[in-house]
Amino acid sequence: MPYYRRIRDLREDKDLTQREMGEILSCSQRVYSNYERGDIDIPTGTLIKLADFHNVSVDYLLDRTNNPNLQK
């Protein structure tokens, strides 16, 4: 499983707790924590919600690019 470093960094940049992000994504703090650590895979729908919330591309969250900007 990948380690989702960027979702942690983006959350911390907004001064949000894991609990707050869990509420935004309709999951528990524990599930969200598991996402950040890569203990469980992030469902596609949740990954899209995260990208939309942070206004970045899914590829950026998945560390496939260093460019956080959405490509239109």
Tab-separated table of C-alpha atoms in Angstrom:
chain	number	residue	atom	x	y	z
A	1	MET	CA	0.000	0.000	0.000
A	2	PRO	CA	1.249	3.486	-0.751
A	3	TYR	CA	1.898	6.053	1.914
A	4	TYR	CA	-0.288	9.088	1.302
A	5	ARG	CA	2.122	11.754	2.534
A	6	ARG	CA	0.474	14.483	0.532
A	7	ILE	CA	-2.976	14.122	2.071
A	8	ARG	CA	-1.394	14.562	5.485
A	9	ASP	CA	0.599	17.591	4.347
A	10	LEU	CA	-2.446	19.225	2.739
A	11	ARG	CA	-4.545	18.578	5.856
A	12	GLU	CA	-1.887	20.076	8.095
A	13	ASP	CA	-1.504	23.097	5.788
A	14	LYS	CA	-5.178	23.848	6.491
A	15	ASP	CA	-4.739	23.251	10.240
A	16	LEU	CA	-7.324	20.474	10.202
A	17	THR	CA	-7.329	17.445	12.463
A	18	GLN	CA	-7.807	13.912	11.249
A	19	ARG	CA	-11.195	13.955	12.969
A	20	GLU	CA	-12.242	17.063	11.027
A	21	MET	CA	-11.139	15.501	7.746
A	22	GLY	CA	-13.053	12.355	8.646
A	23	GLU	CA	-16.184	14.433	9.152
A	24	ILE	CA	-15.660	16.154	5.786
A	25	LEU	CA	-15.274	12.756	4.101
A	26	SER	CA	-18.024	11.053	6.145
A	27	CYS	CA	-15.666	8.573	7.762
A	28	SER	CA	-14.172	8.118	11.220
A	29	GLN	CA	-10.881	9.584	12.399
A	30	ARG	CA	-9.491	6.063	12.538
A	31	VAL	CA	-10.361	5.348	8.899
A	32	TYR	CA	-8.890	8.667	7.809
A	33	SER	CA	-5.732	7.946	9.811
A	34	ASN	CA	-5.484	4.602	8.037
A	35	TYR	CA	-5.708	6.442	4.700
A	36	GLU	CA	-2.821	8.735	5.632
A	37	ARG	CA	-0.638	5.848	6.744
A	38	GLY	CA	-1.500	3.775	3.690
A	39	ASP	CA	-2.876	0.979	5.865
A	40	ILE	CA	-5.988	0.866	3.697
A	41	ASP	CA	-6.484	1.944	0.108
A	42	ILE	CA	-8.468	5.126	-0.421
A	43	PRO	CA	-11.678	4.438	-2.368
A	44	THR	CA	-11.875	6.268	-5.698
A	45	GLY	CA	-14.836	8.404	-4.632
A	46	THR	CA	-13.051	9.495	-1.472
A	47	LEU	CA	-9.883	10.258	-3.411
A	48	ILE	CA	-11.895	12.503	-5.727
A	49	LYS	CA	-13.500	14.246	-2.717
A	50	LEU	CA	-10.036	14.856	-1.259
A	51	ALA	CA	-8.726	16.262	-4.523
A	52	ASP	CA	-11.761	18.533	-4.876
A	53	PHE	CA	-11.535	19.690	-1.270
A	54	HIS	CA	-7.856	20.589	-1.603
A	55	ASN	CA	-8.255	21.833	-5.186
A	56	VAL	CA	-5.500	19.578	-6.490
A	57	SER	CA	-5.368	16.744	-8.991
A	58	VAL	CA	-5.794	13.116	-8.020
A	59	ASP	CA	-2.422	12.477	-9.674
A	60	TYR	CA	-0.845	14.918	-7.218
A	61	LEU	CA	-2.402	13.082	-4.261
A	62	LEU	CA	-1.104	9.794	-5.659
A	63	ASP	CA	2.400	11.258	-6.074
A	64	ARG	CA	2.278	10.744	-9.849
A	65	THR	CA	3.151	14.399	-10.435
A	66	ASN	CA	4.698	17.215	-8.472
A	67	ASN	CA	2.307	19.708	-10.051
A	68	PRO	CA	-0.727	20.168	-7.777
A	69	ASN	CA	-2.628	22.188	-10.395
A	70	LEU	CA	-5.613	20.659	-12.098
A	71	GLN	CA	-5.114	20.100	-15.798
A	72	LYS	CA	-8.028	21.288	-17.921
